[in-house]
Amino acid sequence: MSTELVIELPDELADRLAEEPDISAFLTDCIRKDMTDERILRKLRQAGFALSPAHLKRAGRVVNAALEQITPKLGALVAGPEAGMPDEPAFTPGRSAFVLDTPALLAFAGGDEDVAARIVVASDRRLTVVIPAGCLASAYRQIPQEGWWVLDLLAALRPTQVTALTADCSAALGLWLRSVPAVDLAQAAMEAARAITPIMTDRRELLGEVLPKDWPIIDL
């Protein structure tokens, strides 16, 4: 099934795109670093990024480079048809879209298309996706080392921001740990409360111990 998209581009990029019948060939020139390992492309596709191995011979920070050099509205196309596109992007720099709890990071590493799609939409809307450092460390612990590169990619994407555990928040975190069983979950809840933003997780009931019962949760 074909999909028609209307994409507004800067004039010089629009002219070039008009001359290029294959969008993946156009994206090839937007990727900065060489890639020779076909397995990387396969894993990227499994992580939710619809990339063509016939044309994307060069890659690095795939989504970053494409979004920076083309347009935020092309983000959904890079991420594949499942991503969708916002009707009216709200350009609000500095605001958070949601917090990724450890289960959401593991889902992304396992190829969950919904998580990838939501990150792309957040990027289109100029929103930040918060990754608590405790959750990122927990995700690294739970997946084989050969799969760490997916988390590396996620942490390096333009919309994501890894938030550290600092001395200033240690006391508050300690109090939260009296009610939840793990540091990563406590930090996820704390970051959500700090930014007043939803959490993507599968631990809704546990979060109810420290956050209001009606706190917005994006269930996996």
CSV table of C-alpha atoms in Angstrom, one decimal:
chain,number,residue,atom,x,y,z
A,1,MET,CA,0.0,0.0,0.0
A,2,SER,CA,1.5,3.3,-1.0
A,3,THR,CA,1.6,6.3,1.3
A,4,GLU,CA,1.6,10.0,0.2
A,5,LEU,CA,3.4,12.5,2.3
A,6,VAL,CA,3.6,16.2,2.0
A,7,ILE,CA,7.0,17.4,3.2
A,8,GLU,CA,8.2,21.0,3.3
A,9,LEU,CA,12.0,21.4,2.7
A,10,PRO,CA,14.4,24.2,2.3
A,11,ASP,CA,14.6,25.3,-1.3
A,12,GLU,CA,18.0,23.8,-2.0
A,13,LEU,CA,17.1,20.4,-0.4
A,14,ALA,CA,13.7,20.4,-2.2
A,15,ASP,CA,15.4,21.0,-5.5
A,16,ARG,CA,17.7,18.1,-4.9
A,17,LEU,CA,15.0,15.8,-3.7
A,18,ALA,CA,13.0,16.6,-6.8
A,19,GLU,CA,15.8,15.2,-8.9
A,20,GLU,CA,16.2,12.1,-6.7
A,21,PRO,CA,13.5,9.5,-7.4
A,22,ASP,CA,14.6,7.2,-4.4
A,23,ILE,CA,14.3,8.8,-1.0
A,24,SER,CA,16.7,6.3,0.5
A,25,ALA,CA,19.4,7.3,-2.0
A,26,PHE,CA,18.8,10.9,-0.9
A,27,LEU,CA,19.2,9.9,2.7
A,28,THR,CA,22.5,8.2,1.8
A,29,ASP,CA,24.1,11.6,1.3
A,30,CYS,CA,22.7,12.8,4.6
A,31,ILE,CA,24.6,10.1,6.6
A,32,ARG,CA,28.1,11.1,7.6
A,33,LYS,CA,30.1,8.0,8.7
A,34,ASP,CA,30.9,4.8,6.7
A,35,MET,CA,29.1,1.6,7.5
A,36,THR,CA,30.2,-1.7,6.1
A,37,ASP,CA,28.5,-4.2,8.4
A,38,GLU,CA,25.1,-5.3,7.0
A,39,ARG,CA,24.2,-6.7,10.5
A,40,ILE,CA,24.0,-3.1,11.9
A,41,LEU,CA,21.4,-2.2,9.3
A,42,ARG,CA,19.4,-5.3,10.1
A,43,LYS,CA,19.5,-4.5,13.8
A,44,LEU,CA,18.5,-0.9,13.2
A,45,ARG,CA,15.5,-2.1,11.2
A,46,GLN,CA,14.6,-4.5,14.0
A,47,ALA,CA,14.8,-1.5,16.4
A,48,GLY,CA,12.1,0.3,14.3
A,49,PHE,CA,14.1,2.2,11.7
A,50,ALA,CA,13.1,1.4,8.1
A,51,LEU,CA,16.4,1.7,6.3
A,52,SER,CA,17.2,0.4,2.8
A,53,PRO,CA,20.4,-1.7,2.7
A,54,ALA,CA,20.6,-1.1,-1.0
A,55,HIS,CA,21.2,2.6,-0.6
A,56,LEU,CA,22.3,3.3,3.0
A,57,LYS,CA,25.9,2.4,2.7
A,58,ARG,CA,27.0,5.2,4.9
A,59,ALA,CA,25.7,5.7,8.5
A,60,GLY,CA,26.6,7.0,11.9
A,61,ARG,CA,24.0,8.6,14.0
A,62,VAL,CA,21.3,7.6,11.6
A,63,VAL,CA,18.2,9.4,12.8
A,64,ASN,CA,20.2,12.4,14.1
A,65,ALA,CA,21.9,13.1,10.7
A,66,ALA,CA,18.7,12.7,8.7
A,67,LEU,CA,16.6,14.9,10.9
A,68,GLU,CA,19.3,17.6,11.2
A,69,GLN,CA,20.0,17.9,7.5
A,70,ILE,CA,16.5,17.4,6.1
A,71,THR,CA,13.5,18.4,8.2
A,72,PRO,CA,11.8,17.3,11.4
A,73,LYS,CA,8.7,16.3,9.3
A,74,LEU,CA,10.8,13.7,7.5
A,75,GLY,CA,11.4,11.9,10.8
A,76,ALA,CA,8.4,9.7,10.5
A,77,LEU,CA,9.5,8.6,7.1
A,78,VAL,CA,12.9,7.6,8.4
A,79,ALA,CA,11.3,5.7,11.2
A,80,GLY,CA,8.9,3.8,9.0
A,81,PRO,CA,5.2,3.8,8.3
A,82,GLU,CA,4.3,2.8,11.8
A,83,ALA,CA,5.6,6.0,13.2
A,84,GLY,CA,2.9,8.3,11.9
A,85,MET,CA,3.2,12.1,11.8
A,86,PRO,CA,1.8,14.8,14.0
A,87,ASP,CA,-0.8,16.9,12.3
A,88,GLU,CA,0.3,20.2,13.9
A,89,PRO,CA,3.9,20.0,15.3
A,90,ALA,CA,4.2,22.1,18.4
A,91,PHE,CA,7.7,23.6,18.5
A,92,THR,CA,8.4,23.9,22.2
A,93,PRO,CA,12.1,23.6,22.9
A,94,GLY,CA,13.1,22.4,26.3
A,95,ARG,CA,9.9,20.6,27.2
A,96,SER,CA,9.8,16.9,27.9
A,97,ALA,CA,7.6,14.4,26.0
A,98,PHE,CA,8.0,11.5,28.4
A,99,VAL,CA,10.4,9.6,30.6
A,100,LEU,CA,11.7,6.2,29.4
A,101,ASP,CA,11.7,3.7,32.3
A,102,THR,CA,14.0,0.6,32.1
A,103,PRO,CA,11.3,-1.6,30.5
A,104,ALA,CA,10.8,1.0,27.7
A,105,LEU,CA,14.6,1.0,27.1
A,106,LEU,CA,14.6,-2.8,26.9
A,107,ALA,CA,11.6,-2.7,24.5
A,108,PHE,CA,13.5,-0.3,22.2
A,109,ALA,CA,16.6,-2.5,22.3
A,110,GLY,CA,14.4,-5.5,21.4
A,111,GLY,CA,12.9,-3.8,18.4
A,112,ASP,CA,9.6,-2.4,19.7
A,113,GLU,CA,8.3,-0.2,16.9
A,114,ASP,CA,5.9,1.8,19.1
A,115,VAL,CA,8.7,3.1,21.3
A,116,ALA,CA,10.7,4.1,18.3
A,117,ALA,CA,7.7,5.8,16.7
A,118,ARG,CA,6.9,7.8,19.8
A,119,ILE,CA,10.6,9.0,20.0
A,120,VAL,CA,10.4,10.2,16.4
A,121,VAL,CA,7.1,12.1,17.0
A,122,ALA,CA,8.7,13.7,20.1
A,123,SER,CA,11.6,14.8,17.9
A,124,ASP,CA,9.2,16.2,15.3
A,125,ARG,CA,7.6,18.3,18.0
A,126,ARG,CA,10.9,19.5,19.4
A,127,LEU,CA,10.3,17.7,22.7
A,128,THR,CA,12.9,16.0,24.9
A,129,VAL,CA,12.7,12.3,25.7
A,130,VAL,CA,14.2,11.8,29.2
A,131,ILE,CA,16.4,8.8,30.0
A,132,PRO,CA,17.2,8.5,33.7
A,133,ALA,CA,20.8,7.3,34.1
A,134,GLY,CA,19.7,4.7,36.5
A,135,CYS,CA,17.3,3.2,34.0
A,136,LEU,CA,20.0,3.3,31.3
A,137,ALA,CA,22.5,1.4,33.5
A,138,SER,CA,19.8,-1.1,34.4
A,139,ALA,CA,19.0,-1.7,30.8
A,140,TYR,CA,22.7,-2.2,30.0
A,141,ARG,CA,22.9,-4.8,32.8
A,142,GLN,CA,20.0,-6.8,31.4
A,143,ILE,CA,21.0,-7.2,27.8
A,144,PRO,CA,24.0,-9.0,26.3
A,145,GLN,CA,27.0,-6.7,25.6
A,146,GLU,CA,26.7,-7.2,21.8
A,147,GLY,CA,23.3,-5.4,22.0
A,148,TRP,CA,24.6,-2.4,23.9
A,149,TRP,CA,25.1,-0.5,20.6
A,150,VAL,CA,21.3,0.0,20.4
A,151,LEU,CA,21.3,1.7,23.7
A,152,ASP,CA,24.3,3.8,22.6
A,153,LEU,CA,22.4,4.9,19.6
A,154,LEU,CA,19.3,5.8,21.6
A,155,ALA,CA,21.2,7.8,24.1
A,156,ALA,CA,22.9,9.7,21.3
A,157,LEU,CA,19.8,10.7,19.4
A,158,ARG,CA,18.9,14.4,19.2
A,159,PRO,CA,15.7,14.3,21.3
A,160,THR,CA,17.0,12.1,24.1
A,161,GLN,CA,18.6,13.5,27.3
A,162,VAL,CA,20.3,11.2,29.8
A,163,THR,CA,19.7,12.7,33.3
A,164,ALA,CA,22.4,11.9,35.9
A,165,LEU,CA,22.1,10.9,39.5
A,166,THR,CA,23.7,13.8,41.4
A,167,ALA,CA,24.4,14.7,45.1
A,168,ASP,CA,21.6,17.2,45.0
A,169,CYS,CA,18.9,14.6,44.4
A,170,SER,CA,20.3,11.9,46.6
A,171,ALA,CA,18.3,12.7,49.6
A,172,ALA,CA,15.0,12.9,47.7
A,173,LEU,CA,15.9,9.7,45.9
A,174,GLY,CA,16.5,8.0,49.2
A,175,LEU,CA,13.1,9.0,50.4
A,176,TRP,CA,11.4,7.7,47.2
A,177,LEU,CA,13.3,4.4,47.6
A,178,ARG,CA,11.4,3.8,50.8
A,179,SER,CA,8.3,3.2,48.6
A,180,VAL,CA,9.6,1.6,45.4
A,181,PRO,CA,11.9,-1.4,45.2
A,182,ALA,CA,14.6,-0.2,42.8
A,183,VAL,CA,16.9,2.9,42.2
A,184,ASP,CA,16.0,3.0,38.4
A,185,LEU,CA,12.3,3.1,39.1
A,186,ALA,CA,12.7,5.7,41.8
A,187,GLN,CA,14.7,7.9,39.5
A,188,ALA,CA,12.2,7.5,36.6
A,189,ALA,CA,9.4,8.6,39.0
A,190,MET,CA,11.5,11.5,40.2
A,191,GLU,CA,12.4,12.7,36.7
A,192,ALA,CA,8.7,12.5,35.7
A,193,ALA,CA,7.7,14.6,38.7
A,194,ARG,CA,10.4,17.1,38.1
A,195,ALA,CA,9.4,17.6,34.4
A,196,ILE,CA,5.6,17.0,35.1
A,197,THR,CA,5.6,14.5,32.2
A,198,PRO,CA,4.4,11.0,31.5
A,199,ILE,CA,6.4,7.8,32.0
A,200,MET,CA,6.6,5.0,29.5
A,201,THR,CA,6.8,1.8,31.5
A,202,ASP,CA,5.1,-1.5,32.4
A,203,ARG,CA,5.4,-0.8,36.1
A,204,ARG,CA,2.2,1.2,36.6
A,205,GLU,CA,1.2,-0.3,40.0
A,206,LEU,CA,4.7,0.3,41.5
A,207,LEU,CA,4.7,3.9,40.4
A,208,GLY,CA,1.4,4.4,42.1
A,209,GLU,CA,3.3,4.1,45.4
A,210,VAL,CA,5.1,7.4,44.8
A,211,LEU,CA,3.1,9.3,42.2
A,212,PRO,CA,-0.6,10.3,42.1
A,213,LYS,CA,-2.9,7.5,40.9
A,214,ASP,CA,-3.9,9.6,37.9
A,215,TRP,CA,-0.3,10.3,36.8
A,216,PRO,CA,-0.1,9.8,33.0
A,217,ILE,CA,1.5,6.5,32.2
A,218,ILE,CA,2.3,5.2,28.7
A,219,ASP,CA,1.8,1.5,29.1
A,220,LEU,CA,4.0,-0.9,27.1
